[in-house]
Short mmCIF file of C-alpha atoms and ligand atoms in Angstrom, two decimals:
data_model
loop_
_atom_site.label_atom_id
_atom_site.label_comp_id
_atom_site.label_asym_id
_atom_site.label_seq_id
_atom_site.Cartn_x
_atom_site.Cartn_y
_atom_site.Cartn_z
CA MET Z 1 18.73 -6.71 14.12
CA LEU Z 2 16.02 -4.55 15.13
CA GLN Z 3 16.78 -0.84 13.53
CA VAL Z 4 15.38 2.51 14.29
CA ALA Z 5 15.16 5.81 13.69
CA ARG Z 6 16.87 9.09 15.22
CA ILE Z 7 15.29 12.15 14.01
CA GLN Z 8 15.64 15.66 14.92
CA GLY Z 9 13.77 17.58 14.69
CA GLY Z 10 13.14 22.34 12.97
CA ARG Z 11 14.65 21.03 9.84
CA LYS Z 12 13.03 21.92 6.21
CA LEU Z 13 13.23 19.80 3.98
CA GLN Z 14 13.39 21.25 0.53
CA GLY Z 15 14.21 19.75 -3.03
CA THR Z 16 13.00 17.74 -5.72
CA ILE Z 17 12.89 13.30 -5.32
CA HIS Z 18 12.10 10.94 -7.74
CA VAL Z 19 9.51 8.65 -6.83
CA ALA Z 20 9.36 4.82 -6.62
CA GLY Z 21 7.29 2.44 -8.02
CA SER Z 22 3.45 2.26 -6.60
CA LYS Z 23 4.04 -1.24 -3.55
CA ASN Z 24 0.11 -1.87 -4.37
CA ALA Z 25 0.48 -2.07 -7.64
CA ALA Z 26 3.46 -4.32 -8.20
CA LEU Z 27 1.92 -6.76 -5.34
CA PRO Z 28 -1.18 -7.98 -7.52
CA ILE Z 29 1.36 -7.40 -10.79
CA LEU Z 30 4.02 -9.82 -9.69
CA ALA Z 31 1.08 -12.66 -8.54
CA ALA Z 32 -0.30 -11.89 -12.30
CA THR Z 33 3.32 -13.27 -13.44
CA LEU Z 34 2.16 -16.51 -12.74
CA LEU Z 35 -1.28 -16.43 -15.17
CA THR Z 36 1.60 -17.26 -17.54
CA THR Z 37 3.75 -20.05 -18.66
CA GLU Z 38 5.96 -17.30 -20.54
CA LYS Z 39 8.67 -14.29 -19.63
CA VAL Z 40 7.49 -11.30 -17.72
CA VAL Z 41 9.98 -8.13 -17.67
CA LEU Z 42 8.36 -5.62 -14.73
CA HIS Z 43 10.35 -2.23 -14.90
CA ASN Z 44 9.90 0.12 -11.69
CA VAL Z 45 9.59 -2.28 -9.33
CA PRO Z 46 9.88 -0.75 -5.95
CA ASP Z 47 13.26 -2.00 -3.55
CA LEU Z 48 11.04 -2.90 -0.72
CA SER Z 49 10.86 -5.93 1.60
CA ASP Z 50 7.34 -6.71 1.00
CA VAL Z 51 8.55 -7.05 -2.36
CA ARG Z 52 11.43 -9.40 -2.41
CA PHE Z 53 8.43 -11.82 -0.06
CA MET Z 54 6.36 -11.60 -2.42
CA VAL Z 55 9.33 -12.61 -5.19
CA GLU Z 56 10.13 -15.67 -2.08
CA ILE Z 57 6.24 -16.69 -2.67
CA LEU Z 58 6.27 -17.08 -6.53
CA GLN Z 59 9.63 -19.50 -5.87
CA HIS Z 60 7.90 -21.64 -3.64
CA GLN Z 61 5.32 -22.13 -6.06
CA GLY Z 62 7.28 -22.69 -8.54
CA ALA Z 63 8.71 -19.36 -10.66
CA GLU Z 64 11.75 -19.13 -12.02
CA ILE Z 65 13.22 -15.52 -11.38
CA SER Z 66 15.63 -13.24 -11.64
CA GLN Z 67 16.87 -9.57 -11.34
CA PRO Z 68 18.94 -8.24 -13.66
CA LYS Z 69 19.43 -5.04 -11.74
CA LYS Z 70 17.96 -3.07 -9.31
CA GLY Z 71 13.58 -2.04 -10.26
CA ILE Z 72 14.07 -5.28 -12.57
CA TRP Z 73 12.65 -8.35 -12.11
CA ILE Z 74 12.23 -11.35 -14.73
CA ILE Z 75 9.61 -13.55 -13.83
CA GLN Z 76 8.48 -17.08 -15.71
CA ALA Z 77 6.25 -19.53 -14.03
CA ARG Z 78 6.83 -22.55 -16.52
CA LYS Z 79 5.59 -25.12 -14.18
CA ILE Z 80 3.96 -24.29 -10.55
CA ILE Z 81 1.84 -25.07 -7.21
CA HIS Z 82 -1.26 -24.36 -6.30
CA ARG Z 83 -0.90 -24.63 -3.01
CA THR Z 84 1.01 -21.36 -0.94
CA PRO Z 85 1.46 -22.32 3.27
CA TYR Z 86 0.76 -20.39 6.12
CA ASP Z 87 3.87 -19.65 7.43
CA LEU Z 88 4.60 -17.76 4.11
CA VAL Z 89 0.55 -16.05 3.65
CA ARG Z 90 0.68 -15.21 7.40
CA LYS Z 91 3.81 -12.84 6.61
CA MET Z 92 1.84 -10.24 4.18
CA ARG Z 93 -1.78 -10.80 4.09
CA ALA Z 94 -0.99 -8.68 0.29
CA SER Z 95 -0.04 -12.76 -0.50
CA VAL Z 96 -3.93 -13.34 -1.16
CA CYS Z 97 -3.18 -12.17 -4.47
CA LEU Z 98 -2.33 -15.40 -4.95
CA LEU Z 99 -5.80 -16.99 -5.00
CA GLY Z 100 -7.05 -14.98 -8.63
CA ALA Z 101 -3.39 -15.62 -10.33
CA LEU Z 102 -3.80 -19.53 -8.79
CA VAL Z 103 -7.06 -20.57 -10.04
CA GLY Z 104 -6.22 -18.01 -13.42
CA ARG Z 105 -3.71 -20.27 -14.66
CA LEU Z 106 -4.17 -23.27 -12.77
CA ARG Z 107 -7.84 -23.84 -12.05
CA GLN Z 108 -7.01 -25.17 -8.22
CA ALA Z 109 -5.78 -23.16 -5.52
CA GLU Z 110 -5.02 -24.27 -1.84
CA MET Z 111 -3.86 -21.34 0.66
CA ALA Z 112 -3.69 -20.28 4.78
CA ILE Z 113 -6.43 -17.47 5.27
CA PRO Z 114 -4.13 -14.18 5.55
CA GLY Z 115 -4.91 -12.65 9.03
CA GLY Z 116 -5.30 -9.71 10.11
CA CYS Z 117 -3.26 -6.76 11.50
CA VAL Z 118 -3.39 -3.79 13.87
CA ILE Z 119 -5.28 -1.69 11.67
CA GLY Z 120 -7.76 -4.50 11.56
CA PRO Z 121 -10.12 -7.33 10.58
CA ARG Z 122 -9.00 -7.92 7.22
CA PRO Z 123 -11.69 -11.12 6.30
CA ILE Z 124 -11.48 -11.81 2.64
CA ASP Z 125 -15.36 -13.48 2.64
CA LEU Z 126 -15.74 -11.01 -0.86
CA HIS Z 127 -12.46 -12.47 -2.01
CA LEU Z 128 -14.60 -15.86 -1.69
CA LYS Z 129 -18.20 -14.60 -2.68
CA GLY Z 130 -17.08 -13.17 -5.61
CA LEU Z 131 -15.23 -16.52 -6.49
CA GLU Z 132 -17.83 -18.82 -6.01
CA ALA Z 133 -19.89 -16.33 -8.02
CA LEU Z 134 -18.00 -17.37 -10.83
CA GLY Z 135 -18.99 -20.94 -9.69
CA CYS Z 136 -16.03 -21.88 -8.23
CA ILE Z 137 -16.27 -24.76 -5.08
CA VAL Z 138 -14.85 -22.96 -2.09
CA SER Z 139 -14.29 -24.25 1.48
CA VAL Z 140 -12.41 -23.54 4.19
CA GLU Z 141 -11.49 -25.54 7.09
CA ASN Z 142 -8.64 -25.55 9.71
CA GLY Z 143 -7.55 -22.24 7.95
CA LEU Z 144 -7.30 -23.69 4.86
CA VAL Z 145 -9.11 -21.98 1.56
CA THR Z 146 -9.38 -24.54 -1.29
CA ILE Z 147 -10.80 -23.57 -4.31
CA ASP Z 148 -12.30 -26.20 -7.58
CA ALA Z 149 -12.52 -23.37 -10.33
CA GLN Z 150 -12.77 -26.45 -12.65
CA HIS Z 151 -16.56 -26.23 -13.83
CA SER Z 152 -16.16 -21.99 -13.14
CA LYS Z 153 -17.79 -19.24 -15.84
CA GLY Z 154 -18.50 -15.87 -16.56
CA ASP Z 155 -20.92 -14.33 -14.55
CA THR Z 156 -21.98 -10.98 -12.80
CA VAL Z 157 -20.13 -10.69 -9.69
CA PHE Z 158 -20.58 -7.59 -6.63
CA MET Z 159 -17.91 -6.83 -5.12
CA GLY Z 160 -18.63 -4.20 -2.52
CA GLY Z 161 -18.91 -4.47 1.72
CA PRO Z 162 -19.50 -2.71 4.29
CA MET Z 163 -16.62 -0.65 3.83
CA GLY Z 164 -17.10 -0.25 -0.45
CA SER Z 165 -15.28 -1.95 -2.56
CA THR Z 166 -12.35 -4.43 -2.01
CA VAL Z 167 -8.98 -3.50 -3.93
CA THR Z 168 -7.56 -6.81 -3.87
CA GLY Z 169 -10.73 -9.09 -3.81
CA THR Z 170 -11.00 -6.41 -6.87
CA ALA Z 171 -7.83 -7.96 -8.17
CA ASN Z 172 -8.34 -11.66 -7.23
CA ILE Z 173 -11.35 -11.75 -9.39
CA ILE Z 174 -10.39 -9.70 -12.64
CA MET Z 175 -6.98 -12.16 -12.47
CA ALA Z 176 -9.44 -15.34 -12.09
CA ALA Z 177 -12.22 -14.18 -14.84
CA THR Z 178 -9.17 -14.03 -17.65
CA THR Z 179 -9.25 -17.27 -18.24
CA THR Z 180 -12.38 -17.90 -17.02
CA PRO Z 181 -14.50 -19.08 -20.63
CA GLY Z 182 -17.41 -16.84 -20.65
CA MET Z 183 -17.79 -12.68 -20.09
CA THR Z 184 -17.00 -11.65 -16.41
CA THR Z 185 -19.10 -8.50 -15.49
CA ILE Z 186 -17.49 -7.11 -11.66
CA GLU Z 187 -19.73 -4.30 -9.73
CA SER Z 188 -19.07 -2.04 -7.36
CA ALA Z 189 -15.21 -2.95 -8.15
CA ALA Z 190 -12.68 -0.86 -7.03
CA GLN Z 191 -12.03 2.00 -9.11
CA GLU Z 192 -7.92 2.66 -7.59
CA PRO Z 193 -4.95 3.50 -9.68
CA GLU Z 194 -3.40 -0.26 -9.01
CA VAL Z 195 -6.75 -1.68 -9.97
CA VAL Z 196 -5.96 -0.26 -13.05
CA ASP Z 197 -2.40 -1.13 -13.73
CA LEU Z 198 -3.25 -4.80 -12.94
CA CYS Z 199 -5.64 -4.17 -16.04
CA THR Z 200 -3.32 -2.64 -18.38
CA PHE Z 201 -0.54 -4.98 -17.75
CA LEU Z 202 -3.58 -8.41 -18.03
CA ILE Z 203 -4.54 -6.68 -21.40
CA LYS Z 204 -0.77 -6.98 -23.03
CA MET Z 205 -0.68 -10.69 -21.31
CA GLY Z 206 -4.31 -10.60 -24.11
CA ALA Z 207 -6.74 -10.68 -21.60
CA LYS Z 208 -9.82 -9.08 -22.19
CA ILE Z 209 -10.43 -6.12 -20.34
CA SER Z 210 -12.17 -3.17 -19.75
CA GLY Z 211 -13.68 -0.54 -17.51
CA GLN Z 212 -11.39 -0.58 -15.43
CA GLY Z 213 -11.14 2.51 -13.41
CA THR Z 214 -14.97 2.88 -13.17
CA PRO Z 215 -17.21 0.54 -10.70
CA THR Z 216 -18.05 -2.00 -13.89
CA ILE Z 217 -15.05 -4.14 -15.16
CA LYS Z 218 -15.86 -6.14 -18.20
CA VAL Z 219 -13.17 -9.31 -18.21
CA GLU Z 220 -14.00 -11.69 -21.52
CA GLY Z 221 -12.51 -14.89 -20.29
CA VAL Z 222 -9.27 -16.73 -23.36
CA ASP Z 223 -7.66 -19.57 -23.51
CA SER Z 224 -4.92 -18.70 -22.01
CA LEU Z 225 -1.73 -15.22 -21.55
CA HIS Z 226 1.19 -14.74 -23.30
CA GLY Z 227 4.12 -12.82 -22.27
CA CYS Z 228 4.99 -9.40 -21.90
CA GLU Z 229 6.61 -6.30 -20.14
CA HIS Z 230 5.83 -4.05 -17.80
CA PHE Z 231 6.23 -0.45 -16.13
CA ILE Z 232 4.53 -0.09 -12.44
CA ILE Z 233 3.18 3.27 -12.05
CA PRO Z 234 4.48 5.81 -9.67
CA ASP Z 235 3.76 5.10 -6.08
CA ARG Z 236 0.82 7.85 -4.71
CA ILE Z 237 0.77 6.98 -1.47
CA GLU Z 238 4.70 7.68 -1.49
CA ALA Z 239 4.26 10.70 -3.03
CA GLY Z 240 1.69 11.75 -0.58
CA THR Z 241 4.33 10.71 1.65
CA TYR Z 242 6.84 13.43 0.91
CA LEU Z 243 4.28 16.34 0.24
CA VAL Z 244 3.25 15.98 3.35
CA ALA Z 245 7.30 15.79 5.12
CA GLY Z 246 7.34 18.98 2.56
CA ALA Z 247 4.88 21.10 4.00
CA ILE Z 248 5.04 19.26 8.06
CA THR Z 249 8.59 21.38 7.96
CA ASP Z 250 7.22 24.05 6.32
CA GLY Z 251 9.76 23.48 3.85
CA ASP Z 252 9.33 22.96 -0.46
CA VAL Z 253 9.37 19.72 -2.09
CA THR Z 254 8.40 18.89 -4.99
CA VAL Z 255 7.95 15.16 -6.21
CA LYS Z 256 9.14 13.63 -9.71
CA GLY Z 257 7.39 11.25 -11.24
CA ALA Z 258 4.24 11.57 -9.87
CA ASN Z 259 0.90 11.29 -11.47
CA ALA Z 260 -1.26 14.19 -9.78
CA ASN Z 261 -4.27 12.92 -11.12
CA HIS Z 262 -4.14 9.66 -8.80
CA LEU Z 263 -4.11 11.99 -5.04
CA THR Z 264 -6.62 14.62 -6.50
CA ALA Z 265 -8.78 14.16 -2.71
CA PHE Z 266 -5.52 14.49 -0.99
CA LEU Z 267 -4.15 17.23 -2.88
CA ASP Z 268 -7.56 18.39 -2.16
CA LYS Z 269 -7.26 18.63 1.23
CA LEU Z 270 -3.61 19.54 1.35
CA ARG Z 271 -4.54 22.98 -0.91
CA GLU Z 272 -7.79 23.55 2.02
CA ALA Z 273 -5.65 23.12 4.76
CA GLY Z 274 -3.49 26.00 3.52
CA VAL Z 275 -0.54 24.30 1.63
CA GLN Z 276 0.60 25.67 -1.20
CA VAL Z 277 0.25 23.03 -4.18
CA GLU Z 278 1.52 23.31 -8.03
CA THR Z 279 1.50 20.16 -10.34
CA GLY Z 280 2.69 18.96 -13.89
CA ALA Z 281 3.07 16.71 -15.80
CA ASP Z 282 5.36 14.40 -14.11
CA TYR Z 283 5.46 16.57 -11.05
CA ILE Z 284 3.58 17.42 -7.73
CA ARG Z 285 5.20 20.24 -5.81
CA ALA Z 286 4.40 21.52 -1.96
CA HIS Z 287 5.17 24.19 -0.21
CA GLY Z 288 4.19 26.29 3.48
CA ARG Z 289 2.85 24.37 6.35
CA PRO Z 290 -0.52 24.34 6.94
CA SER Z 291 -2.94 27.29 8.43
CA ARG Z 292 -6.22 25.69 8.30
CA ALA Z 293 -8.08 23.02 10.24
CA VAL Z 294 -9.75 20.61 7.68
CA GLU Z 295 -12.19 17.48 7.82
CA ILE Z 296 -11.04 14.10 6.37
CA VAL Z 297 -13.33 11.51 5.68
CA THR Z 298 -11.10 8.37 3.83
CA GLU Z 299 -12.87 6.15 1.22
CA PRO Z 300 -12.39 4.11 -1.42
CA TYR Z 301 -11.10 5.43 -4.94
CA PRO Z 302 -10.85 7.99 -6.10
CA GLY Z 303 -12.00 9.25 -1.66
CA PHE Z 304 -9.11 11.08 0.33
CA PRO Z 305 -7.55 7.18 0.59
CA THR Z 306 -6.60 6.03 3.77
CA ASP Z 307 -3.50 4.79 3.26
CA LEU Z 308 -2.59 8.94 4.00
CA GLN Z 309 -4.35 9.21 6.88
CA ALA Z 310 -1.92 8.62 9.60
CA GLN Z 311 0.50 11.34 7.45
CA PHE Z 312 -2.16 13.84 6.98
CA MET Z 313 -2.94 13.48 10.85
CA ALA Z 314 0.88 14.67 11.27
CA LEU Z 315 0.41 17.28 9.13
CA GLN Z 316 -2.91 18.75 11.13
CA LEU Z 317 -0.98 18.23 14.42
CA LEU Z 318 0.73 22.04 13.22
CA VAL Z 319 -2.40 23.91 12.99
CA ASP Z 320 -4.82 26.10 15.37
CA GLY Z 321 -8.30 24.49 15.68
CA ARG Z 322 -10.25 21.07 15.69
CA SER Z 323 -9.53 18.78 12.49
CA THR Z 324 -11.52 15.75 11.93
CA ILE Z 325 -10.40 12.36 10.41
CA THR Z 326 -13.13 10.07 10.22
CA GLU Z 327 -11.97 6.08 9.00
CA LYS Z 328 -14.94 4.96 6.80
CA VAL Z 329 -12.60 2.01 5.11
CA TYR Z 330 -10.32 1.07 8.62
CA PRO Z 331 -11.78 2.22 11.36
CA SER Z 332 -9.62 1.53 13.71
CA ARG Z 333 -6.57 2.85 11.75
CA PHE Z 334 -5.41 5.24 14.53
CA MET Z 335 -3.02 3.32 16.32
CA HIS Z 336 -0.72 6.11 15.77
CA ALA Z 337 -2.69 9.05 17.63
CA ALA Z 338 -0.99 7.09 21.36
CA GLU Z 339 1.99 7.46 19.79
CA LEU Z 340 1.50 10.79 18.69
CA GLN Z 341 -0.38 12.43 22.08
CA ARG Z 342 2.99 11.13 23.37
CA MET Z 343 5.04 13.88 21.15
CA GLY Z 344 2.87 16.15 22.68
CA ALA Z 345 -0.72 16.28 20.23
CA GLU Z 346 -3.78 16.65 21.66
CA ILE Z 347 -6.25 13.94 19.93
CA SER Z 348 -8.93 12.23 21.32
CA VAL Z 349 -10.62 8.56 19.27
CA ASP Z 350 -14.31 8.13 18.94
CA GLY Z 351 -14.73 4.83 17.54
CA PRO Z 352 -13.98 5.42 13.44
CA THR Z 353 -13.56 9.13 14.09
CA ALA Z 354 -10.80 10.96 15.89
CA ALA Z 355 -10.63 14.53 16.68
CA VAL Z 356 -7.41 16.55 16.50
CA TYR Z 357 -5.84 19.19 18.10
CA GLY Z 358 -3.50 20.68 16.59
CA ASP Z 359 -1.45 23.64 17.53
CA ARG Z 360 0.35 22.24 20.54
CA PRO Z 361 4.00 22.63 20.85
CA LEU Z 362 5.53 19.02 19.39
CA SER Z 363 8.35 17.73 21.13
CA GLY Z 364 10.72 14.64 20.40
CA ALA Z 365 10.53 11.64 22.89
CA PRO Z 366 10.55 7.70 22.17
CA VAL Z 367 7.83 6.09 19.89
CA MET Z 368 7.01 3.12 19.05
CA ALA Z 369 5.87 1.93 14.72
CA SER Z 370 2.85 -0.18 14.56
CA ASP Z 371 1.93 -0.46 10.83
CA LEU Z 372 3.84 0.68 7.81
CA ARG Z 373 2.01 4.32 7.36
CA ALA Z 374 2.25 5.18 10.94
CA SER Z 375 5.60 4.45 10.81
CA ALA Z 376 5.61 7.75 8.01
CA ALA Z 377 3.27 9.80 10.19
CA LEU Z 378 5.74 9.19 13.50
CA ILE Z 379 8.14 10.03 11.31
CA LEU Z 380 6.70 12.91 10.12
CA ALA Z 381 5.79 13.96 13.20
CA ALA Z 382 9.25 14.17 14.76
CA LEU Z 383 10.57 16.25 11.54
CA ALA Z 384 8.12 19.15 13.01
CA ALA Z 385 8.59 18.70 16.82
CA LYS Z 386 11.90 19.99 19.07
CA GLY Z 387 14.55 18.02 20.09
CA GLU Z 388 15.01 14.18 18.96
CA THR Z 389 12.55 11.75 18.89
CA TRP Z 390 13.21 7.37 18.64
CA VAL Z 391 11.30 5.98 16.03
CA GLN Z 392 11.20 2.13 16.71
CA ARG Z 393 10.32 -0.84 14.55
CA LEU Z 394 11.95 0.62 11.73
CA TYR Z 395 10.97 -2.96 9.14
CA HIS Z 396 7.29 -1.98 9.42
CA LEU Z 397 8.56 1.13 7.33
CA ASP Z 398 10.80 -0.96 5.20
CA ARG Z 399 8.04 -2.66 4.12
CA GLY Z 400 6.77 -0.09 2.04
CA TYR Z 401 8.76 2.96 1.31
CA GLU Z 402 12.45 2.64 -0.35
CA HIS Z 403 15.38 3.84 2.05
CA PHE Z 404 13.02 6.24 3.36
CA GLU Z 405 15.57 8.13 5.87
CA GLU Z 406 18.04 8.52 3.14
CA ARG Z 407 15.69 10.08 1.01
CA LEU Z 408 14.98 12.42 3.86
CA ARG Z 409 18.05 13.26 4.49
CA ALA Z 410 19.04 14.53 1.12
CA LEU Z 411 16.26 16.58 1.66
CA GLY Z 412 17.57 18.00 4.49
CA ALA Z 413 16.06 16.24 7.42
CA ASP Z 414 18.17 15.18 9.97
CA ILE Z 415 18.18 11.46 10.39
CA GLU Z 416 19.83 8.61 10.16
CA ARG Z 417 19.14 4.76 10.58
CA LEU Z 418 20.64 3.30 13.98
CA PRO Z 419 20.34 -0.28 15.51
CA ALA Z 420 18.22 -0.53 18.19
CA ALA Z 421 20.92 -0.77 20.83
CA ALA Z 422 22.34 2.77 19.92
CA MET Z 423 19.39 4.07 21.50
CA PRO Z 424 19.46 6.08 25.55
CA LYS Z 425 19.54 3.69 28.03
CA GLY Z 426 15.96 2.92 28.72
CA PHE Z 427 14.17 3.61 25.55
CA ALA Z 428 14.98 0.00 23.89
CA GLU Z 429 11.42 -1.91 24.21
CA ASP Z 430 12.25 -4.86 25.81
C1 EPZ B 501 -4.74 -2.79 -0.01
O1 EPZ B 501 -5.69 -3.58 1.11
C2 EPZ B 501 -4.17 -1.97 0.18
N1 EPZ B 501 -2.99 -3.26 0.35
C3 EPZ B 501 -4.14 -1.69 1.77
O2 EPZ B 501 -3.29 -0.50 2.00
C4 EPZ B 501 -5.54 -0.37 1.52
O3 EPZ B 501 -4.87 0.29 2.72
C5 EPZ B 501 -6.24 -0.78 0.78
O4 EPZ B 501 -6.09 -1.90 -0.04
C6 EPZ B 501 -7.37 -0.09 1.45
O5 EPZ B 501 -7.17 1.01 0.13
C7 EPZ B 501 -2.74 -3.79 -1.24
O6 EPZ B 501 -3.31 -3.42 -1.96
C8 EPZ B 501 -1.83 -4.71 -1.18
P1 EPZ B 501 -9.90 -4.19 0.79
P2 EPZ B 501 -6.82 -4.53 0.80
O7 EPZ B 501 -10.17 -5.01 0.13
O8 EPZ B 501 -6.84 -4.71 -0.94
C9 EPZ B 501 -13.10 -5.02 3.73
C10 EPZ B 501 -0.65 -0.10 1.99
O9 EPZ B 501 -0.53 0.57 3.89
N2 EPZ B 501 -13.04 -6.11 3.15
O10 EPZ B 501 -9.79 -2.68 -0.37
O11 EPZ B 501 -6.71 -6.08 1.65
C11 EPZ B 501 -11.97 -4.50 4.10
O12 EPZ B 501 -11.64 -4.93 6.05
C12 EPZ B 501 -2.20 -1.20 2.57
O13 EPZ B 501 0.24 0.16 1.38
C13 EPZ B 501 -14.10 -6.68 3.77
O14 EPZ B 501 -14.55 -6.04 4.55
O15 EPZ B 501 -8.04 -4.16 1.36
C14 EPZ B 501 -11.54 -3.13 5.11
O16 EPZ B 501 -12.32 -2.39 5.85
C15 EPZ B 501 -2.57 -1.02 3.71
N3 EPZ B 501 -14.25 -7.97 2.85
C16 EPZ B 501 -11.99 -2.48 3.03
O17 EPZ B 501 -13.27 -3.65 3.20
C17 EPZ B 501 -13.27 -8.27 2.38
O18 EPZ B 501 -13.36 -9.47 1.75
C18 EPZ B 501 -10.76 -2.67 2.45
O19 EPZ B 501 -10.37 -3.92 2.18
C19 EPZ B 501 -12.13 -7.56 1.86
C20 EPZ B 501 -12.09 -6.60 2.28
#
C-alpha cells in the first residue's frame, strides 16, 4: 500500500538522535558472510528495506539466517549456490556485491546484470575488469554475467574509472581476493569508511588485508575464512541528513554515535555556509541556519559525498545568493531539483552543475520522491517551507532511513506517515 508523508513546515528541530548503523557498510558485509561456512554475528545492522532485501537474497543463495533481536543478525552459509536470478538483482543494485563473495567462496558466480536507476546508469564494467585482472573468465550474454575463477590468481588491479573509483567494485575485488592465491594489489581503490569497515570485518574472518582507507589496498589470499562477530559503523549519510534537518529549521540537533572523521568535507561545507558545527568523540551538533552561498563538488571519499548532495541543495535554498553544486560522481543526480522547484525554489541545472538561487519563499506542495536521497531532501525542504507538503513514494525513503518521520517528530517536526489515499483529492498519482 503506497504511503505518503505529510509535513507542516515552520517548526524548529531541537534535540538529540542516535545514528543507526551504516546501510552502505552493512550491505557488502552481509554479502561477505557467504565467504565462510561458519557462523557470523552482526550487530548495529540498520532496520531498512535494503537490508531485509539483502537478507532475502542470502537466504535464496542458501544461508541460514536469524534475527534474535532488532539490529542483530546471525548468518551461517554452510552450503550455497552460485546463481542469483534477475528478479532478485533488479530490485537492488547493491546485490552486485554478491559477485565478489560468490567468487571468493565458490570460485564461480552467475548473476543478472543490475540495471540502472534514476540517479544514472549504474554500470559494472570496472567490477568485471577487476575480476578479469585476477584471471577470472568473465562472460556477459542475455543480461547475465558468468564468472569462472577456477584459475584466478593474485595480481595488480586498477579500479579507477571516468568518475573516480568504484565503492562496490572495490568491495567486490577485495572479497574475491581474500581467497585468491597470491598477492592482489588494488590501485585507485575506493577509500570510503564503508570499504574500511568491510576490510575490518574480513580481517576478523582471517583475511590478510592492508592499506584499506588509502588508494592502494593489498590482499594476500588465504585458504579459507572463519566466522566472527562485528559491529557495523555508524551511518555518516544518515548523520549528515539529520544535521541538515537541524540547520534548515534554524534549530539545534545533536547526532549521537556519529563519527565526525567520516564527514570532514561535509562539515567543512556546513561551516562555510555559516552553520554552527561542534564535534566530539561520538557526537556532532549543528545549530543555526545557513547564511552564506557555497559551491560544492561531489567526489569520491574523502571529497564531498554525492549521497549528501540533494540534502545540501535543500539547505542552500535558504541562503540569499547563488550556490552551485557540481556532480562528479553521478552527473545527472538532480531529479530532486524539479520537485524542489514546485515548492518555490529557483534552480537551474546545466549538465553536471546545478545553480541554486536561494532565499526564495518556500511553500508546501505535493511532491514526488524519485530516489533515496532525493526523498530525504524533499522532506528537509518541507520542514522549512510555509504550509503543508505531501511527499509521495515513501518506499524510496525506507530503503535507507530507519523510521525517519518518527525520529524527526521526536525532534519536534510536524510530520506523519499516511496511506496515499489520505491525500487531498487530486494530489495522488494515478
Ligand atoms: C555506492 O554505490 C553507494 N551504494 C551509493 O550510495 C553511492 O552513491 C556510491 O557508492 C558513490 O559513493 C552502496 O554502497 C550500496 P560506484 P556504487 O560504483 O558502488 C561509475 C545511497 O544513496 N562506475 O562508486 O554503485 C558509476 O556510474 C547509494 O546510499 C562505472 O563507471 O557506486 C558512478 O558514476 C546511492 N563503472 C561512479 O562510478 C563501474 O563498474 C561511482 O559509482 C562502477 C561504477
